Protein backbone atom coordinates (compact mmCIF):
# COMPACT_ATOMS: atom_id res chain seq x y z
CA UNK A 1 21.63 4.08 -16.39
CA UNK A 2 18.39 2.33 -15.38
CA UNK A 3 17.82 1.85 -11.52
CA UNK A 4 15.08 -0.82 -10.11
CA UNK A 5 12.85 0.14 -7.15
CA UNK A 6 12.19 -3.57 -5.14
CA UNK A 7 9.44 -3.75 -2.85
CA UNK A 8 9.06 -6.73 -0.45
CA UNK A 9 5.58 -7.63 0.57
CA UNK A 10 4.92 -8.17 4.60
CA UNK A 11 1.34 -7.52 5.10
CA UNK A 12 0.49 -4.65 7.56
CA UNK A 13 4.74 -4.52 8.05
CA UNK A 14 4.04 -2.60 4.57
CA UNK A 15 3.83 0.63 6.85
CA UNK A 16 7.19 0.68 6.93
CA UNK A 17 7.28 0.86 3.24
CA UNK A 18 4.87 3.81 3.02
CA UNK A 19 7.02 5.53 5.34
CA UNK A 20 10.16 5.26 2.97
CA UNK A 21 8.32 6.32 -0.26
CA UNK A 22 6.33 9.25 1.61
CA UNK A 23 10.47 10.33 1.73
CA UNK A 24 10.95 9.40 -1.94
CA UNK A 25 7.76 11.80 -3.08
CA UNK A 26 8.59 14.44 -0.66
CA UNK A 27 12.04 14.40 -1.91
CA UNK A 28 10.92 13.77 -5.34
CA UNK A 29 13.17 10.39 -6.09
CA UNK A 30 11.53 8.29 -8.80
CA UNK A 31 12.40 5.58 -10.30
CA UNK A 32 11.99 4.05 -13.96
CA UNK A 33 11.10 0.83 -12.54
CA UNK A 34 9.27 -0.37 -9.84
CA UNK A 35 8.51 -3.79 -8.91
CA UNK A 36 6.40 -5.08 -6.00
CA UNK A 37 4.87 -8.38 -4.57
CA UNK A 38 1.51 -8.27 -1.73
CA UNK A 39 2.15 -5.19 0.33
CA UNK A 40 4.82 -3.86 -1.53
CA UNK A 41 2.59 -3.42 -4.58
CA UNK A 42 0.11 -1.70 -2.68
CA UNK A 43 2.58 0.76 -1.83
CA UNK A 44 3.55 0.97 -5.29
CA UNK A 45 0.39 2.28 -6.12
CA UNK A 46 0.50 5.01 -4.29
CA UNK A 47 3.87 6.03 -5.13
CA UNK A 48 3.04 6.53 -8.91
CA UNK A 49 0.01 8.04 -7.93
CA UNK A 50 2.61 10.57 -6.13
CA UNK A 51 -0.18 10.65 -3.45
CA UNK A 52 1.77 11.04 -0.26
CA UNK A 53 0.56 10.23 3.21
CA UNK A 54 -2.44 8.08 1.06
CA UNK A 55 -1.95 4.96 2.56
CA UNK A 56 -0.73 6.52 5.97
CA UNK A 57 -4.37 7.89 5.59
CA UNK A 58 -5.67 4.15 5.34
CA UNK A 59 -4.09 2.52 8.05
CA UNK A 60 -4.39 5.23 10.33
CA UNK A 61 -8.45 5.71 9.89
CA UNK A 62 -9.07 1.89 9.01
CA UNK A 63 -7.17 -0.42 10.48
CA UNK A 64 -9.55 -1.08 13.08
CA UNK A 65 -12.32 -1.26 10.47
CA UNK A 66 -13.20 -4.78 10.22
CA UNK A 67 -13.48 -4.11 6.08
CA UNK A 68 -10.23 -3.81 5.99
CA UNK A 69 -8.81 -7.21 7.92
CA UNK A 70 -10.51 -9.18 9.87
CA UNK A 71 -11.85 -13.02 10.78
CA UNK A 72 -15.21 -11.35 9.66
CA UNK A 73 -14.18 -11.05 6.13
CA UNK A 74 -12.45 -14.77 6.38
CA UNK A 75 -15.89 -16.08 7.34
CA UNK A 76 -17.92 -14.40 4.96
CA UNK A 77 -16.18 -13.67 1.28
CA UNK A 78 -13.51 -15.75 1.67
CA UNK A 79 -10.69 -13.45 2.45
CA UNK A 80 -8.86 -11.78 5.81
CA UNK A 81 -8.67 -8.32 3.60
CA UNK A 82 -11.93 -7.44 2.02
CA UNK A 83 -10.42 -6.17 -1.52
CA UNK A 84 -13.75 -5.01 -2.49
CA UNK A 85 -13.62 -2.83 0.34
CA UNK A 86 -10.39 -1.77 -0.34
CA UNK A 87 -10.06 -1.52 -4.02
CA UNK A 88 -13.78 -0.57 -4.45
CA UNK A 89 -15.39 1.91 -1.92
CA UNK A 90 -12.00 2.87 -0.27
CA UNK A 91 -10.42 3.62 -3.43
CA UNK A 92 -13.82 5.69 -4.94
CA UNK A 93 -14.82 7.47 -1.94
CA UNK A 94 -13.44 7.25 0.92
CA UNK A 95 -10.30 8.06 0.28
CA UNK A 96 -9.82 8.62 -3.10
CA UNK A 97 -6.92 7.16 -5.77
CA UNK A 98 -5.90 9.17 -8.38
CA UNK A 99 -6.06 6.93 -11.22
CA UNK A 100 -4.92 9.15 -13.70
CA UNK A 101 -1.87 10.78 -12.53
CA UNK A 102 -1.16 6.83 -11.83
CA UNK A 103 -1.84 5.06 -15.42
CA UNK A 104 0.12 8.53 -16.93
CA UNK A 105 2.62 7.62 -14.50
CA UNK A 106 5.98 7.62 -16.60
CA UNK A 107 7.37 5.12 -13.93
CA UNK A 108 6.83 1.80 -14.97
CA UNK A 109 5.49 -0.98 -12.11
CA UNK A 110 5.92 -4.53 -12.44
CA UNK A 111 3.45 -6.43 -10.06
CA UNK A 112 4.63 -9.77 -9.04
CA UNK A 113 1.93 -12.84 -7.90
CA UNK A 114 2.37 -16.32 -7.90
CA UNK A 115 1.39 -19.23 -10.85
CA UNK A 116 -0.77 -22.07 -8.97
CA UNK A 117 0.03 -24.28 -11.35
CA UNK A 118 3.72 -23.90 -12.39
CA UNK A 119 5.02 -22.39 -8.52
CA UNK A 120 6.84 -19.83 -10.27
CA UNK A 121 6.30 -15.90 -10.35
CA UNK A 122 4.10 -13.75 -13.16
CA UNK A 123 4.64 -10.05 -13.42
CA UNK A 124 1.93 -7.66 -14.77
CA UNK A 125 3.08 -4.88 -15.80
CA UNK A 126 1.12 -1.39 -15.19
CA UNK A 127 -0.83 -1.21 -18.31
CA UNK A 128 -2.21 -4.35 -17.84
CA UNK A 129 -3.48 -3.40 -14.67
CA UNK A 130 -7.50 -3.06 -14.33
CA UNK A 131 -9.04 -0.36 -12.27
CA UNK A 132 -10.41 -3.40 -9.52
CA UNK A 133 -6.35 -3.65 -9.22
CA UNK A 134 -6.86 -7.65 -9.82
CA UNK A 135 -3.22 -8.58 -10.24
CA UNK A 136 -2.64 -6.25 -7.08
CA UNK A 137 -5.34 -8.47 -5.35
CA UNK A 138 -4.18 -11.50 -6.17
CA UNK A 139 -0.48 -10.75 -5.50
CA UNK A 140 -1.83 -9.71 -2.06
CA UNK A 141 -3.81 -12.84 -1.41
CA UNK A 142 -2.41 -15.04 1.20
CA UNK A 143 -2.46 -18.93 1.17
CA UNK A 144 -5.04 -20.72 3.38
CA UNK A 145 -6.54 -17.34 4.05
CA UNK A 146 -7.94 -15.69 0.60
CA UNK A 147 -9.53 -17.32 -2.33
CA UNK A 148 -7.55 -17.86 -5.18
CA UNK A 149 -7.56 -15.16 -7.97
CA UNK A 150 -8.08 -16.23 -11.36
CA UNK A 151 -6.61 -13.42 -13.89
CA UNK A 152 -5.81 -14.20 -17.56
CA UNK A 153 -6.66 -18.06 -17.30
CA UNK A 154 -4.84 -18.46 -14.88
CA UNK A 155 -4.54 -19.00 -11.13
CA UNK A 156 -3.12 -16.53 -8.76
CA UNK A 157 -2.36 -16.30 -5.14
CA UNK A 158 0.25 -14.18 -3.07
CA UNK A 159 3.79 -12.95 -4.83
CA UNK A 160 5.94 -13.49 -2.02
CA UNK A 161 5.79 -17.11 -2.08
CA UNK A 162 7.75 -17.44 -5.22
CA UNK A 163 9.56 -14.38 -5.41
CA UNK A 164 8.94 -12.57 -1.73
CA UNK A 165 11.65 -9.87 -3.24
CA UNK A 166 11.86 -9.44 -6.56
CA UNK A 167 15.14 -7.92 -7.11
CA UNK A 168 16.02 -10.72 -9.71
CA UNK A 169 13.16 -9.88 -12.16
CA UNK A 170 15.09 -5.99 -11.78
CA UNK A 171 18.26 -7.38 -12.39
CA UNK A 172 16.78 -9.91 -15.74
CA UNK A 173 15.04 -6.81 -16.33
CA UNK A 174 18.29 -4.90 -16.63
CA UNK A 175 18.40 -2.67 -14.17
CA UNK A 176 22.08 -1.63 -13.32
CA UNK A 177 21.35 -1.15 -9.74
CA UNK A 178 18.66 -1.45 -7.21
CA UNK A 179 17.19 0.15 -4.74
CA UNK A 180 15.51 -2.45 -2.13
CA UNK A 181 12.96 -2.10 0.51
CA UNK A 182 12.74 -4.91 3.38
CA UNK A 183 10.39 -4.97 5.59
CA UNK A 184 12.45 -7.18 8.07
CA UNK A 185 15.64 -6.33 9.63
CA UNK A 186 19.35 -7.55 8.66
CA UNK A 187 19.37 -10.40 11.25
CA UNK A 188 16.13 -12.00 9.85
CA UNK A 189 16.31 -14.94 8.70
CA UNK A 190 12.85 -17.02 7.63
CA UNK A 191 12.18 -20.35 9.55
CA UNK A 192 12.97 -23.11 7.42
CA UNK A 193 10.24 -24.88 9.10
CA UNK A 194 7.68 -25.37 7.01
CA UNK A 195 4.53 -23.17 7.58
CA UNK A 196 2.09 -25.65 6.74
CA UNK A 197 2.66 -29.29 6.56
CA UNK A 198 2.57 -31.37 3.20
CA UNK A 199 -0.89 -33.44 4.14
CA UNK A 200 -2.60 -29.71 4.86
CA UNK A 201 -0.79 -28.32 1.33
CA UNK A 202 -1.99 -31.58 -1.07
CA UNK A 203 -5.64 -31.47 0.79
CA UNK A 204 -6.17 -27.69 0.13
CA UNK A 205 -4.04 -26.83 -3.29
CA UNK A 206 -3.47 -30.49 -4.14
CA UNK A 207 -4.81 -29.89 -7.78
CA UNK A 208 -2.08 -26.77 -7.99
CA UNK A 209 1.10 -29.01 -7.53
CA UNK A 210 3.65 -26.17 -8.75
CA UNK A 211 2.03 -24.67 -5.22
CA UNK A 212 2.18 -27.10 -3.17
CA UNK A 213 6.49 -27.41 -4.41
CA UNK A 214 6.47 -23.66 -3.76
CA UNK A 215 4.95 -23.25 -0.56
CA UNK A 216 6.95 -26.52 0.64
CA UNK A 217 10.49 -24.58 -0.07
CA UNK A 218 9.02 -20.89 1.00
CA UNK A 219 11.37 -20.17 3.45
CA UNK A 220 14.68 -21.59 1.44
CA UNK A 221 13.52 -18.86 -1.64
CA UNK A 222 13.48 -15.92 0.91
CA UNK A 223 16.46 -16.78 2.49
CA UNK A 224 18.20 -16.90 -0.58
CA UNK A 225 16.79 -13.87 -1.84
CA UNK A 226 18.34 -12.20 1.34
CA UNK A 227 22.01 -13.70 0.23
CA UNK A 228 20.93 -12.49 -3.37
CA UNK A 229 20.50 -8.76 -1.99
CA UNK A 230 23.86 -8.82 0.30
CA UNK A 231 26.21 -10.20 -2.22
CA UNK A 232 24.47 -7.25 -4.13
CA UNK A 233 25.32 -4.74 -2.09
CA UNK A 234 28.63 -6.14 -1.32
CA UNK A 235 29.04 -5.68 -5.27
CA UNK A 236 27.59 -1.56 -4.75
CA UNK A 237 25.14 -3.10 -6.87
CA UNK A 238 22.00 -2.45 -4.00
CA UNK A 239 21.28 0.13 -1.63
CA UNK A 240 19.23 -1.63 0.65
CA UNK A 241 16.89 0.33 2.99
CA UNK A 242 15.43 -2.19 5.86
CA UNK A 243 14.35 -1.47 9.39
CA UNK A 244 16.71 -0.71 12.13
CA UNK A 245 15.21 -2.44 14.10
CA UNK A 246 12.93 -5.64 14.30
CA UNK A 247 9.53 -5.21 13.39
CA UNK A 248 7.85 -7.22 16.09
CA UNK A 249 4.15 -7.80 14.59
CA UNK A 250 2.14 -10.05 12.82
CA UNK A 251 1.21 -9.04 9.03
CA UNK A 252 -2.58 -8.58 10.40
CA UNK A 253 -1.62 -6.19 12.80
CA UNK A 254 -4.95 -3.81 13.56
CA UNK A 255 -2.78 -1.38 16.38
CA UNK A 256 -2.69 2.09 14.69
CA UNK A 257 -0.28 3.48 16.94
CA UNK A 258 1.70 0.17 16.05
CA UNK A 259 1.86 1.15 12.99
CA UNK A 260 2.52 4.57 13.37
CA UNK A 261 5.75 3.79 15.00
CA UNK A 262 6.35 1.17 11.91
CA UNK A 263 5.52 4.04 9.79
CA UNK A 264 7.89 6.24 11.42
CA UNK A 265 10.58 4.52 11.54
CA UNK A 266 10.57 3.86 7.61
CA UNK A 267 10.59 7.84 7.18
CA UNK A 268 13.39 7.86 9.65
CA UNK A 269 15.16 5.07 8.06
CA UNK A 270 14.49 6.36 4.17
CA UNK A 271 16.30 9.94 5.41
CA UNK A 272 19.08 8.67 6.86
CA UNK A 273 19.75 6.84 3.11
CA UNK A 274 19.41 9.93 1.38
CA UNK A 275 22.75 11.17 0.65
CA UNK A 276 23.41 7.46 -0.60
CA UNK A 277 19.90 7.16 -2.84
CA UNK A 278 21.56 10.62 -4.44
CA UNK A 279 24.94 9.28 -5.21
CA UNK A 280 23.38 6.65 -6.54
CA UNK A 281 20.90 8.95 -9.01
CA UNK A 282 24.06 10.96 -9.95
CA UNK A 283 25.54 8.03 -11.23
């Protein structure tokens, strides 16, 4: 029996997320496949690193850092996150990843971004994956507010606008069940007003029209991921771990004790889904 880990994306909401797989490494739940999309595959990272409390570590000491996210960075490279900051000296020095236990890693990760050209969603898998993390970066690069990432020939910008939670690449994938992360609670529901209108879209990405479709039905993909997921669970198919409670900031939120509490109420959330994530590993 194969089970899929699904991580949604959500900028700095991704706290929650490393709270919940702190859980998983303390209580030493892995997974044979992973799959993530912007913050989620961040998270990912450290999870088959098995380097708990790593990116608890980031937020906690950086956040504030204006290397990290900031109108700074927007002004001057391009980008709110500075990924050469964070993939670069952060992940070399400051706080060290361990790229070795990751790449040796006998989980496999499937990181999800989105095709400029065609609107739909490209996974790279983990051994595709450079040590500059470029599929991460581009999967975590946010429309109107990073540059676009060109990997492989082709053009790349954030995986949650074409699949904001992959659990159907798991289920293609054939994973018998799943094991989701949200970073939004169960009475979200995404806006289906548009976030940016169609003159702004053609003017900026008009040369990318499978983006420009994408971003233009954003919110009608996530909300039918989210009916994708229940009727999933109604089937015992998903265990679905999402906050309790809203998460009331914005996905460049800079507040470490913010995000502390986010933090803590994934670990909360992740132990009182325990006895269920076990059932389910028994199975």
């Amino acid at each position: 029996m194969s089970i899929g880990l699904v991580l949604e994306g959500g900028g700095m909401r991704g706290a929650y997320t490393s709270g919940v797989l702190d859980v998983f490494l303390d209580e030493e739940i892995f997974f044979p496949k992973v799959y993530g999309v912007s913050a989620g595959a961040c998270n990912a990272l450290n999870y088959l690193s098995r380097q708990k409390g790593r990116n608890h570590q980031i937020f906690s000491k950086y956040a504030t850092d204006d290397r990290y996210v900031s109108v700074k960075n927007l002004q001057e490279k391009g980008s709110l996150f500075d990924f050469d900051f964070l993939f670069g000296e952060l992940s070399h020095e400051l706080i060290p990843f361990d790229y070795q236990t990751f790449y040796h890693s006998s989980m496999e990760l499937f990181v999800g971004a989105t095709d400029l050209m065609s609107g739909m969603e490209i996974y790279y898998p983990k051994e595709s994956l450079d040590e500059s993390f470029t599929a991460v970066k581009a999967s975590s690069s946010l429309p109107f507010l990073s540059q676009i990432v060109k990997l492989d020939g082709k053009f790349l910008l954030d995986g949650g606008i074409a699949a904001p939670i992959p659990l159907e690449r798991s289920i293609f994938d054939g994973n018998q069940f799943h094991v989701v992360v949200l970073t939004r609670d169960y009475s979200y529901r995404k806006d289906l007003k548009p976030d940016f209108s169609p003159a702004m879209l053609r003017t900026v990405y008009g040369q990318y029209p499978g983006m420009v479709s994408a971003m233009m039905v954003r919110a009608e993909t996530y909300n039918s991921e989210l009916q994708v997921i229940r009727r999933q669970e109604q089937a015992g198919k998903v265990l679905a771990i999402r906050p309790s409670r809203p998460i009331d900031i914005s996905r460049y939120e800079k507040d470490p004790q913010k995000l502390e509490s986010i933090y803590q109420l994934g670990v909360q959330d992740a132990k009182k889904k325990l006895p269920q994530i076990w059932d389910l590993m028994k199975k």
